[in-house]
Tab-separated table of N, CA, C and O in Angstrom:
chain	number	residue	atom	x	y	z
A	1	MET	N	200.060	67.995	210.350
A	1	MET	CA	198.671	68.374	210.215
A	1	MET	C	198.592	69.433	209.113
A	1	MET	O	199.406	70.338	209.071
A	2	SER	N	197.589	69.320	208.246
A	2	SER	CA	197.492	70.264	207.141
A	2	SER	C	197.133	71.654	207.640
A	2	SER	O	196.539	71.821	208.700
A	3	LYS	N	197.489	72.655	206.858
A	3	LYS	CA	197.236	74.048	207.260
A	3	LYS	C	195.752	74.352	207.353
A	3	LYS	O	195.330	75.131	208.201
A	4	GLU	N	194.943	73.750	206.471
A	4	GLU	CA	193.494	73.999	206.512
A	4	GLU	C	192.880	73.457	207.795
A	4	GLU	O	192.028	74.110	208.404
A	5	VAL	N	193.303	72.268	208.207
A	5	VAL	CA	192.779	71.688	209.443
A	5	VAL	C	193.183	72.561	210.629
A	5	VAL	O	192.385	72.816	211.533
A	6	ILE	N	194.416	73.047	210.614
A	6	ILE	CA	194.882	73.923	211.695
A	6	ILE	C	194.068	75.214	211.732
A	6	ILE	O	193.681	75.684	212.806
A	7	LYS	N	193.744	75.779	210.561
A	7	LYS	CA	192.924	76.994	210.521
A	7	LYS	C	191.548	76.745	211.137
A	7	LYS	O	191.022	77.556	211.895
A	8	ILE	N	190.963	75.615	210.769
A	8	ILE	CA	189.632	75.264	211.290
A	8	ILE	C	189.692	75.093	212.803
A	8	ILE	O	188.869	75.641	213.537
A	9	LEU	N	190.684	74.354	213.271
A	9	LEU	CA	190.787	74.117	214.702
A	9	LEU	C	191.130	75.399	215.458
A	9	LEU	O	190.669	75.602	216.585
A	10	ASP	N	191.921	76.284	214.847
A	10	ASP	CA	192.195	77.583	215.470
A	10	ASP	C	190.915	78.392	215.628
A	10	ASP	O	190.687	79.032	216.662
A	11	ALA	N	190.070	78.369	214.595
A	11	ALA	CA	188.802	79.104	214.663
A	11	ALA	C	187.911	78.533	215.759
A	11	ALA	O	187.278	79.281	216.516
A	12	LEU	N	187.880	77.208	215.869
A	12	LEU	CA	187.079	76.577	216.915
A	12	LEU	C	187.661	76.863	218.295
A	12	LEU	O	186.922	77.167	219.240
A	13	ALA	N	188.974	76.809	218.422
A	13	ALA	CA	189.617	77.100	219.705
A	13	ALA	C	189.371	78.547	220.123
A	13	ALA	O	189.122	78.838	221.294
A	14	LYS	N	189.415	79.459	219.158
A	14	LYS	CA	189.179	80.877	219.448
A	14	LYS	C	187.761	81.084	219.986
A	14	LYS	O	187.530	81.902	220.874
A	15	LYS	N	186.811	80.315	219.450
A	15	LYS	CA	185.417	80.412	219.885
A	15	LYS	C	185.281	80.090	221.373
A	15	LYS	O	184.437	80.643	222.060
A	16	PHE	N	186.157	79.212	221.876
A	16	PHE	CA	186.085	78.803	223.279
A	16	PHE	C	187.224	79.364	224.121
A	16	PHE	O	187.445	78.940	225.240
A	17	GLY	N	187.950	80.326	223.565
A	17	GLY	CA	188.970	81.031	224.338
A	17	GLY	C	190.223	80.230	224.611
A	17	GLY	O	190.838	80.394	225.652
A	18	LEU	N	190.593	79.344	223.713
A	18	LEU	CA	191.814	78.557	223.879
A	18	LEU	C	192.854	78.988	222.861
A	18	LEU	O	192.531	79.298	221.722
A	19	ALA	N	194.113	78.994	223.277
A	19	ALA	CA	195.220	79.269	222.362
A	19	ALA	C	196.041	77.988	222.253
A	19	ALA	O	196.496	77.444	223.262
A	20	ILE	N	196.202	77.494	221.046
A	20	ILE	CA	196.886	76.225	220.838
A	20	ILE	C	198.192	76.466	220.101
A	20	ILE	O	198.223	77.119	219.055
A	21	ASP	N	199.272	75.936	220.654
A	21	ASP	CA	200.588	76.004	220.022
A	21	ASP	C	200.758	74.738	219.191
A	21	ASP	O	201.007	73.649	219.724
A	22	TRP	N	200.629	74.860	217.878
A	22	TRP	CA	200.646	73.697	216.998
A	22	TRP	C	202.047	73.100	216.836
A	22	TRP	O	202.190	71.995	216.352
A	23	THR	N	203.065	73.814	217.269
A	23	THR	CA	204.425	73.269	217.190
A	23	THR	C	204.721	72.375	218.390
A	23	THR	O	205.694	71.637	218.390
A	24	SER	N	203.892	72.421	219.396
A	24	SER	CA	204.090	71.635	220.611
A	24	SER	C	203.792	70.164	220.334
A	24	SER	O	202.938	69.812	219.520
A	25	ALA	N	204.484	69.330	221.076
A	25	ALA	CA	204.239	67.887	220.957
A	25	ALA	C	202.973	67.485	221.704
A	25	ALA	O	202.475	66.383	221.539
A	26	ASN	N	202.446	68.385	222.504
A	26	ASN	CA	201.269	68.080	223.319
A	26	ASN	C	199.995	68.648	222.716
A	26	ASN	O	199.153	69.178	223.429
A	27	VAL	N	199.854	68.547	221.432
A	27	VAL	CA	198.658	69.083	220.770
A	27	VAL	C	197.426	68.254	221.113
A	27	VAL	O	196.338	68.801	221.297
A	28	LEU	N	197.572	66.955	221.242
A	28	LEU	CA	196.423	66.078	221.505
A	28	LEU	C	195.674	66.466	222.783
A	28	LEU	O	194.445	66.540	222.761
A	29	PRO	N	196.345	66.740	223.907
A	29	PRO	CA	195.580	67.178	225.095
A	29	PRO	C	194.804	68.480	224.862
A	29	PRO	O	193.696	68.637	225.368
A	30	TYR	N	195.384	69.402	224.083
A	30	TYR	CA	194.666	70.633	223.761
A	30	TYR	C	193.392	70.328	222.971
A	30	TYR	O	192.332	70.882	223.249
A	31	LEU	N	193.516	69.453	221.991
A	31	LEU	CA	192.342	69.098	221.183
A	31	LEU	C	191.287	68.392	222.022
A	31	LEU	O	190.100	68.648	221.874
A	32	GLN	N	191.724	67.509	222.909
A	32	GLN	CA	190.772	66.825	223.773
A	32	GLN	C	190.048	67.817	224.683
A	32	GLN	O	188.846	67.706	224.893
A	33	GLN	N	190.792	68.795	225.196
A	33	GLN	CA	190.176	69.826	226.032
A	33	GLN	C	189.172	70.635	225.219
A	33	GLN	O	188.072	70.943	225.687
A	34	LEU	N	189.531	70.974	223.985
A	34	LEU	CA	188.642	71.726	223.106
A	34	LEU	C	187.372	70.931	222.823
A	34	LEU	O	186.266	71.474	222.896
A	35	TYR	N	187.502	69.655	222.533
A	35	TYR	CA	186.335	68.825	222.252
A	35	TYR	C	185.437	68.712	223.472
A	35	TYR	O	184.217	68.784	223.357
A	36	ARG	N	186.044	68.525	224.666
A	36	ARG	CA	185.240	68.438	225.889
A	36	ARG	C	184.477	69.740	226.131
A	36	ARG	O	183.303	69.722	226.498
A	37	LYS	N	185.149	70.869	225.940
A	37	LYS	CA	184.486	72.160	226.133
A	37	LYS	C	183.344	72.339	225.144
A	37	LYS	O	182.286	72.864	225.499
A	38	TYR	N	183.544	71.913	223.910
A	38	TYR	CA	182.493	72.060	222.910
A	38	TYR	C	181.276	71.213	223.273
A	38	TYR	O	180.137	71.685	223.186
A	39	VAL	N	181.495	69.976	223.682
A	39	VAL	CA	180.387	69.105	224.058
A	39	VAL	C	179.670	69.668	225.290
A	39	VAL	O	178.431	69.687	225.343
A	40	THR	N	180.424	70.171	226.260
A	40	THR	CA	179.819	70.794	227.445
A	40	THR	C	178.997	72.013	227.047
A	40	THR	O	177.887	72.224	227.562
A	41	TYR	N	179.528	72.807	226.139
A	41	TYR	CA	178.809	73.984	225.626
A	41	TYR	C	177.486	73.566	224.985
A	41	TYR	O	176.444	74.178	225.236
A	42	GLU	N	177.518	72.546	224.170
A	42	GLU	CA	176.300	72.071	223.502
A	42	GLU	C	175.272	71.570	224.505
A	42	GLU	O	174.077	71.866	224.384
A	43	ILE	N	175.704	70.823	225.504
A	43	ILE	CA	174.779	70.316	226.516
A	43	ILE	C	174.178	71.477	227.306
A	43	ILE	O	172.964	71.508	227.571
A	44	THR	N	175.001	72.456	227.656
A	44	THR	CA	174.518	73.598	228.433
A	44	THR	C	173.518	74.431	227.651
A	44	THR	O	172.450	74.785	228.176
A	45	THR	N	173.840	74.747	226.394
A	45	THR	CA	172.900	75.539	225.604
A	45	THR	C	171.614	74.762	225.333
A	45	THR	O	170.527	75.353	225.328
A	46	SER	N	171.718	73.461	225.143
A	46	SER	CA	170.512	72.656	224.949
A	46	SER	C	169.641	72.664	226.197
A	46	SER	O	168.406	72.721	226.106
A	47	THR	N	170.269	72.629	227.361
A	47	THR	CA	169.519	72.668	228.615
A	47	THR	C	168.781	74.001	228.767
A	47	THR	O	167.607	74.031	229.164
A	48	VAL	N	169.462	75.091	228.431
A	48	VAL	CA	168.820	76.414	228.504
A	48	VAL	C	167.622	76.469	227.553
A	48	VAL	O	166.544	76.954	227.914
A	49	TRP	N	167.792	75.959	226.332
A	49	TRP	CA	166.677	75.951	225.378
A	49	TRP	C	165.530	75.061	225.872
A	49	TRP	O	164.355	75.377	225.663
A	50	MET	N	165.862	73.943	226.534
A	50	MET	CA	164.797	73.089	227.070
A	50	MET	C	164.021	73.813	228.165
A	50	MET	O	162.803	73.678	228.252
A	51	ILE	N	164.714	74.576	228.990
A	51	ILE	CA	164.030	75.361	230.019
A	51	ILE	C	163.100	76.377	229.366
A	51	ILE	O	161.967	76.580	229.814
A	52	PHE	N	163.557	77.002	228.283
A	52	PHE	CA	162.702	77.927	227.540
A	52	PHE	C	161.481	77.198	226.980
A	52	PHE	O	160.357	77.706	227.044
A	53	GLY	N	161.684	75.980	226.439
A	53	GLY	CA	160.569	75.189	225.909
A	53	GLY	C	159.570	74.828	226.996
A	53	GLY	O	158.357	74.882	226.789
A	54	ILE	N	160.059	74.472	228.178
A	54	ILE	CA	159.173	74.175	229.309
A	54	ILE	C	158.401	75.434	229.703
A	54	ILE	O	157.208	75.370	230.022
A	55	GLY	N	159.085	76.575	229.660
A	55	GLY	CA	158.406	77.840	229.942
A	55	GLY	C	157.276	78.102	228.960
A	55	GLY	O	156.207	78.592	229.350
A	56	LEU	N	157.497	77.766	227.688
A	56	LEU	CA	156.427	77.929	226.693
A	56	LEU	C	155.245	77.005	226.997
A	56	LEU	O	154.086	77.396	226.816
A	57	LEU	N	155.538	75.785	227.445
A	57	LEU	CA	154.456	74.871	227.807
A	57	LEU	C	153.644	75.426	228.978
A	57	LEU	O	152.407	75.375	228.969
A	58	LEU	N	154.346	75.951	229.967
A	58	LEU	CA	153.643	76.537	231.119
A	58	LEU	C	152.840	77.766	230.707
A	58	LEU	O	151.707	77.965	231.170
A	59	PHE	N	153.429	78.591	229.836
A	59	PHE	CA	152.723	79.770	229.326
A	59	PHE	C	151.482	79.344	228.540
A	59	PHE	O	150.405	79.931	228.691
A	60	GLY	N	151.618	78.314	227.707
A	60	GLY	CA	150.479	77.804	226.945
A	60	GLY	C	149.369	77.307	227.843
A	60	GLY	O	148.187	77.551	227.581
A	61	ASN	N	149.730	76.631	228.917
A	61	ASN	CA	148.734	76.144	229.866
A	61	ASN	C	148.046	77.310	230.569
A	61	ASN	O	146.822	77.300	230.773
A	62	TYR	N	148.819	78.323	230.939
A	62	TYR	CA	148.260	79.515	231.586
A	62	TYR	C	147.255	80.208	230.662
A	62	TYR	O	146.148	80.557	231.079
A	63	ILE	N	147.623	80.383	229.403
A	63	ILE	CA	146.742	81.041	228.430
A	63	ILE	C	145.490	80.192	228.186
A	63	ILE	O	144.381	80.727	228.062
A	64	LYS	N	145.666	78.872	228.125
A	64	LYS	CA	144.508	77.981	227.930
A	64	LYS	C	143.505	78.156	229.064
A	64	LYS	O	142.296	78.246	228.834
A	65	ASN	N	144.010	78.225	230.283
A	65	ASN	CA	143.114	78.411	231.437
A	65	ASN	C	142.435	79.782	231.408
A	65	ASN	O	141.288	79.909	231.840
A	66	LYS	N	143.132	80.799	230.919
A	66	LYS	CA	142.539	82.137	230.797
A	66	LYS	C	141.479	82.166	229.693
A	66	LYS	O	140.548	82.973	229.743
A	67	ALA	N	141.612	81.305	228.681
A	67	ALA	CA	140.674	81.312	227.552
A	67	ALA	C	139.347	80.631	227.885
A	67	ALA	O	138.314	80.967	227.300
A	68	LYS	N	139.339	79.684	228.806
A	68	LYS	CA	138.133	78.909	229.115
A	68	LYS	C	136.924	79.772	229.459
A	68	LYS	O	135.839	79.562	228.917
A	69	PRO	N	137.045	80.752	230.359
A	69	PRO	CA	135.847	81.555	230.684
A	69	PRO	C	135.300	82.314	229.472
A	69	PRO	O	134.074	82.474	229.342
A	70	TYR	N	136.173	82.773	228.607
A	70	TYR	CA	135.712	83.492	227.416
A	70	TYR	C	134.963	82.553	226.472
A	70	TYR	O	133.957	82.938	225.866
A	71	LEU	N	135.446	81.331	226.332
A	71	LEU	CA	134.789	80.372	225.442
A	71	LEU	C	133.457	79.900	226.007
A	71	LEU	O	132.530	79.585	225.261
A	72	GLU	N	133.339	79.842	227.314
A	72	GLU	CA	132.116	79.358	227.955
A	72	GLU	C	131.075	80.451	228.172
A	72	GLU	O	129.956	80.165	228.556
A	73	SER	N	131.441	81.714	227.903
A	73	SER	CA	130.530	82.824	228.192
A	73	SER	C	129.325	82.866	227.261
A	73	SER	O	128.257	83.324	227.643
A	74	GLY	N	129.461	82.416	226.041
A	74	GLY	CA	128.352	82.440	225.092
A	74	GLY	C	128.276	83.723	224.291
A	74	GLY	O	127.582	83.779	223.271
A	75	ASP	N	128.962	84.761	224.695
A	75	ASP	CA	128.997	86.029	223.961
A	75	ASP	C	129.939	85.868	222.765
A	75	ASP	O	131.029	85.319	222.880
A	76	ALA	N	129.488	86.357	221.606
A	76	ALA	CA	130.266	86.184	220.376
A	76	ALA	C	131.635	86.858	220.462
A	76	ALA	O	132.648	86.272	220.052
A	77	ASP	N	131.674	88.066	220.991
A	77	ASP	CA	132.959	88.761	221.101
A	77	ASP	C	133.899	88.041	222.072
A	77	ASP	O	135.097	87.924	221.818
A	78	ASP	N	133.335	87.575	223.178
A	78	ASP	CA	134.157	86.842	224.139
A	78	ASP	C	134.674	85.539	223.545
A	78	ASP	O	135.821	85.157	223.766
A	79	CYS	N	133.819	84.852	222.788
A	79	CYS	CA	134.246	83.606	222.151
A	79	CYS	C	135.362	83.852	221.143
A	79	CYS	O	136.313	83.067	221.056
A	80	ASP	N	135.258	84.952	220.377
A	80	ASP	CA	136.322	85.283	219.427
A	80	ASP	C	137.641	85.488	220.161
A	80	ASP	O	138.686	84.980	219.743
A	81	PHE	N	137.592	86.231	221.253
A	81	PHE	CA	138.808	86.466	222.035
A	81	PHE	C	139.323	85.149	222.632
A	81	PHE	O	140.526	84.894	222.677
A	82	GLY	N	138.402	84.300	223.063
A	82	GLY	CA	138.768	82.984	223.602
A	82	GLY	C	139.466	82.128	222.562
A	82	GLY	O	140.451	81.442	222.861
A	83	PHE	N	138.966	82.180	221.305
A	83	PHE	CA	139.610	81.416	220.225
A	83	PHE	C	141.009	81.945	219.925
A	83	PHE	O	141.923	81.179	219.638
A	84	ILE	N	141.171	83.245	220.011
A	84	ILE	CA	142.503	83.837	219.800
A	84	ILE	C	143.453	83.352	220.900
A	84	ILE	O	144.588	82.947	220.618
A	85	LEU	N	142.971	83.362	222.131
A	85	LEU	CA	143.807	82.880	223.239
A	85	LEU	C	144.126	81.395	223.083
A	85	LEU	O	145.259	80.967	223.343
A	86	MET	N	143.146	80.615	222.651
A	86	MET	CA	143.399	79.182	222.452
A	86	MET	C	144.411	78.950	221.329
A	86	MET	O	145.256	78.055	221.418
A	87	GLY	N	144.323	79.755	220.279
A	87	GLY	CA	145.310	79.646	219.199
A	87	GLY	C	146.711	79.959	219.695
A	87	GLY	O	147.680	79.268	219.350
A	88	LEU	N	146.807	80.990	220.517
A	88	LEU	CA	148.100	81.345	221.113
A	88	LEU	C	148.593	80.214	222.004
A	88	LEU	O	149.779	79.863	221.993
A	89	SER	N	147.696	79.628	222.751
A	89	SER	CA	148.046	78.520	223.640
A	89	SER	C	148.547	77.312	222.843
A	89	SER	O	149.571	76.717	223.171
A	90	ILE	N	147.842	76.970	221.788
A	90	ILE	CA	148.236	75.832	220.952
A	90	ILE	C	149.593	76.099	220.297
A	90	ILE	O	150.457	75.213	220.241
A	91	GLY	N	149.795	77.323	219.830
A	91	GLY	CA	151.082	77.685	219.231
A	91	GLY	C	152.221	77.552	220.236
A	91	GLY	O	153.296	77.039	219.909
A	92	ALA	N	151.997	78.009	221.472
A	92	ALA	CA	153.022	77.896	222.511
A	92	ALA	C	153.315	76.425	222.819
A	92	ALA	O	154.483	76.049	222.991
A	93	PHE	N	152.271	75.591	222.863
A	93	PHE	CA	152.476	74.158	223.098
A	93	PHE	C	153.302	73.536	221.979
A	93	PHE	O	154.253	72.785	222.239
A	94	ILE	N	152.955	73.815	220.744
A	94	ILE	CA	153.648	73.208	219.604
A	94	ILE	C	155.116	73.632	219.574
A	94	ILE	O	156.013	72.797	219.425
A	95	ILE	N	155.369	74.921	219.736
A	95	ILE	CA	156.748	75.413	219.705
A	95	ILE	C	157.533	74.865	220.901
A	95	ILE	O	158.684	74.440	220.753
A	96	GLY	N	156.917	74.846	222.073
A	96	GLY	CA	157.584	74.318	223.263
A	96	GLY	C	157.966	72.852	223.107
A	96	GLY	O	159.084	72.448	223.433
A	97	ILE	N	157.038	72.044	222.600
A	97	ILE	CA	157.325	70.615	222.396
A	97	ILE	C	158.408	70.431	221.340
A	97	ILE	O	159.306	69.593	221.503
A	98	ALA	N	158.357	71.210	220.267
A	98	ALA	CA	159.381	71.103	219.218
A	98	ALA	C	160.768	71.435	219.773
A	98	ALA	O	161.748	70.732	219.489
A	99	ILE	N	160.855	72.487	220.564
A	99	ILE	CA	162.147	72.869	221.155
A	99	ILE	C	162.643	71.767	222.085
A	99	ILE	O	163.814	71.367	222.025
A	100	ILE	N	161.777	71.268	222.931
A	100	ILE	CA	162.178	70.235	223.886
A	100	ILE	C	162.646	68.975	223.164
A	100	ILE	O	163.691	68.397	223.508
A	101	MET	N	161.913	68.541	222.156
A	101	MET	CA	162.299	67.332	221.415
A	101	MET	C	163.643	67.526	220.708
A	101	MET	O	164.522	66.660	220.776
A	102	ASN	N	163.814	68.660	220.044
A	102	ASN	CA	165.056	68.921	219.321
A	102	ASN	C	166.247	68.940	220.271
A	102	ASN	O	167.281	68.336	220.003
A	103	ARG	N	166.115	69.636	221.358
A	103	ARG	CA	167.230	69.755	222.301
A	103	ARG	C	167.500	68.438	223.020
A	103	ARG	O	168.638	68.140	223.366
A	104	THR	N	166.452	67.634	223.270
A	104	THR	CA	166.648	66.323	223.881
A	104	THR	C	167.516	65.457	222.991
A	104	THR	O	168.471	64.820	223.465
A	105	PHE	N	167.222	65.437	221.698
A	105	PHE	CA	168.029	64.644	220.780
A	105	PHE	C	169.449	65.185	220.668
A	105	PHE	O	170.405	64.432	220.495
A	106	ASN	N	169.620	66.495	220.807
A	106	ASN	CA	170.952	67.079	220.783
A	106	ASN	C	171.768	66.614	221.998
A	106	ASN	O	172.946	66.285	221.865
A	107	ILE	N	171.139	66.580	223.162
A	107	ILE	CA	171.829	66.112	224.363
A	107	ILE	C	172.168	64.625	224.243
A	107	ILE	O	173.271	64.199	224.610
A	108	VAL	N	171.254	63.838	223.710
A	108	VAL	CA	171.525	62.412	223.509
A	108	VAL	C	172.727	62.234	222.580
A	108	VAL	O	173.609	61.401	222.827
A	109	THR	N	172.791	63.037	221.524
A	109	THR	CA	173.930	62.972	220.607
A	109	THR	C	175.223	63.352	221.324
A	109	THR	O	176.255	62.708	221.132
A	110	CYS	N	175.181	64.389	222.155
A	110	CYS	CA	176.376	64.812	222.901
A	110	CYS	C	176.884	63.711	223.815
A	110	CYS	O	178.092	63.531	223.962
A	111	VAL	N	175.975	62.986	224.428
A	111	VAL	CA	176.366	61.956	225.377
A	111	VAL	C	176.828	60.685	224.665
A	111	VAL	O	177.815	60.067	225.065
A	112	THR	N	176.138	60.291	223.606
A	112	THR	CA	176.426	59.001	222.976
A	112	THR	C	177.409	59.072	221.816
A	112	THR	O	178.167	58.131	221.588
A	113	PHE	N	177.402	60.179	221.059
A	113	PHE	CA	178.231	60.255	219.857
A	113	PHE	C	178.716	61.694	219.657
A	113	PHE	O	178.334	62.366	218.699
A	114	PRO	N	179.548	62.205	220.562
A	114	PRO	CA	179.969	63.606	220.478
A	114	PRO	C	180.778	63.923	219.223
A	114	PRO	O	180.806	65.069	218.782
A	115	GLU	N	181.390	62.907	218.636
A	115	GLU	CA	182.171	63.130	217.420
A	115	GLU	C	181.316	63.690	216.292
A	115	GLU	O	181.788	64.474	215.474
A	116	LYS	N	180.050	63.299	216.274
A	116	LYS	CA	179.133	63.792	215.248
A	116	LYS	C	179.002	65.310	215.319
A	116	LYS	O	179.044	66.001	214.297
A	117	LEU	N	178.860	65.848	216.533
A	117	LEU	CA	178.758	67.295	216.704
A	117	LEU	C	180.053	67.993	216.307
A	117	LEU	O	180.037	69.060	215.690
A	118	ILE	N	181.178	67.406	216.676
A	118	ILE	CA	182.470	68.015	216.379
A	118	ILE	C	182.714	68.033	214.881
A	118	ILE	O	183.137	69.052	214.323
A	119	ILE	N	182.417	66.932	214.208
A	119	ILE	CA	182.584	66.881	212.748
A	119	ILE	C	181.659	67.894	212.077
A	119	ILE	O	182.068	68.599	211.156
A	120	LYS	N	180.432	67.992	212.554
A	120	LYS	CA	179.488	68.963	211.989
A	120	LYS	C	180.010	70.385	212.165
A	120	LYS	O	179.969	71.189	211.235
A	121	GLU	N	180.506	70.712	213.356
A	121	GLU	CA	181.027	72.062	213.620
A	121	GLU	C	182.259	72.355	212.757
A	121	GLU	O	182.381	73.441	212.184
A	122	LEU	N	183.152	71.387	212.648
A	122	LEU	CA	184.346	71.583	211.824
A	122	LEU	C	183.976	71.779	210.361
A	122	LEU	O	184.560	72.618	209.665
A	123	THR	N	182.977	71.043	209.897
A	123	THR	CA	182.517	71.185	208.514
A	123	THR	C	181.919	72.566	208.287
A	123	THR	O	182.187	73.204	207.267
A	124	GLU	N	181.129	73.055	209.235
A	124	GLU	CA	180.527	74.381	209.103
A	124	GLU	C	181.590	75.476	209.110
A	124	GLU	O	181.514	76.437	208.338
A	125	ILE	N	182.585	75.331	209.982
A	125	ILE	CA	183.660	76.324	210.027
A	125	ILE	C	184.430	76.301	208.723
A	125	ILE	O	184.748	77.357	208.164
A	126	TYR	N	184.732	75.123	208.217
A	126	TYR	CA	185.487	75.010	206.970
A	126	TYR	C	184.723	75.633	205.811
A	126	TYR	O	185.293	76.367	205.010
A	127	SER	N	183.421	75.372	205.743
A	127	SER	CA	182.633	75.911	204.629
A	127	SER	C	182.479	77.429	204.753
A	127	SER	O	182.364	78.122	203.740
A	128	SER	N	182.484	77.968	205.969
A	128	SER	CA	182.357	79.420	206.136
A	128	SER	C	183.664	80.140	205.849
A	128	SER	O	183.684	81.353	205.630
A	129	MET	N	184.773	79.415	205.854
A	129	MET	CA	186.071	80.019	205.596
A	129	MET	C	186.346	80.195	204.114
A	129	MET	O	187.256	80.925	203.731
A	130	LYS	N	185.580	79.529	203.273
A	130	LYS	CA	185.815	79.614	201.822
A	130	LYS	C	185.321	80.899	201.254
A	130	LYS	O	184.489	81.571	201.658
């Protein structure tokens, strides 16, 4: 195995708290364990971000409901405040949906094609080492 590949894999292993003896004949099980941990890490962090996105959707709905009385009051100042709340609500909805969609596709990638994530991570580590 080339020294550059070993450096990259060492950096990735260090990120997940693994020590790999590259002189050992059993390097493949170590790499498989590292890849499994990385995919599990990606799925877990994506799940946490999806929960945050759902929280934004709930927050947006809460703010939307709080804005309705201000918009229906007919008072100009109340309507202005209602529009501000509605803007905040719409922003929370948009950001929440974007987070959920992005993380959903990340989980699908982890389940169906985990090699893509591993290659991407190795490429990023390699480019940061230069």
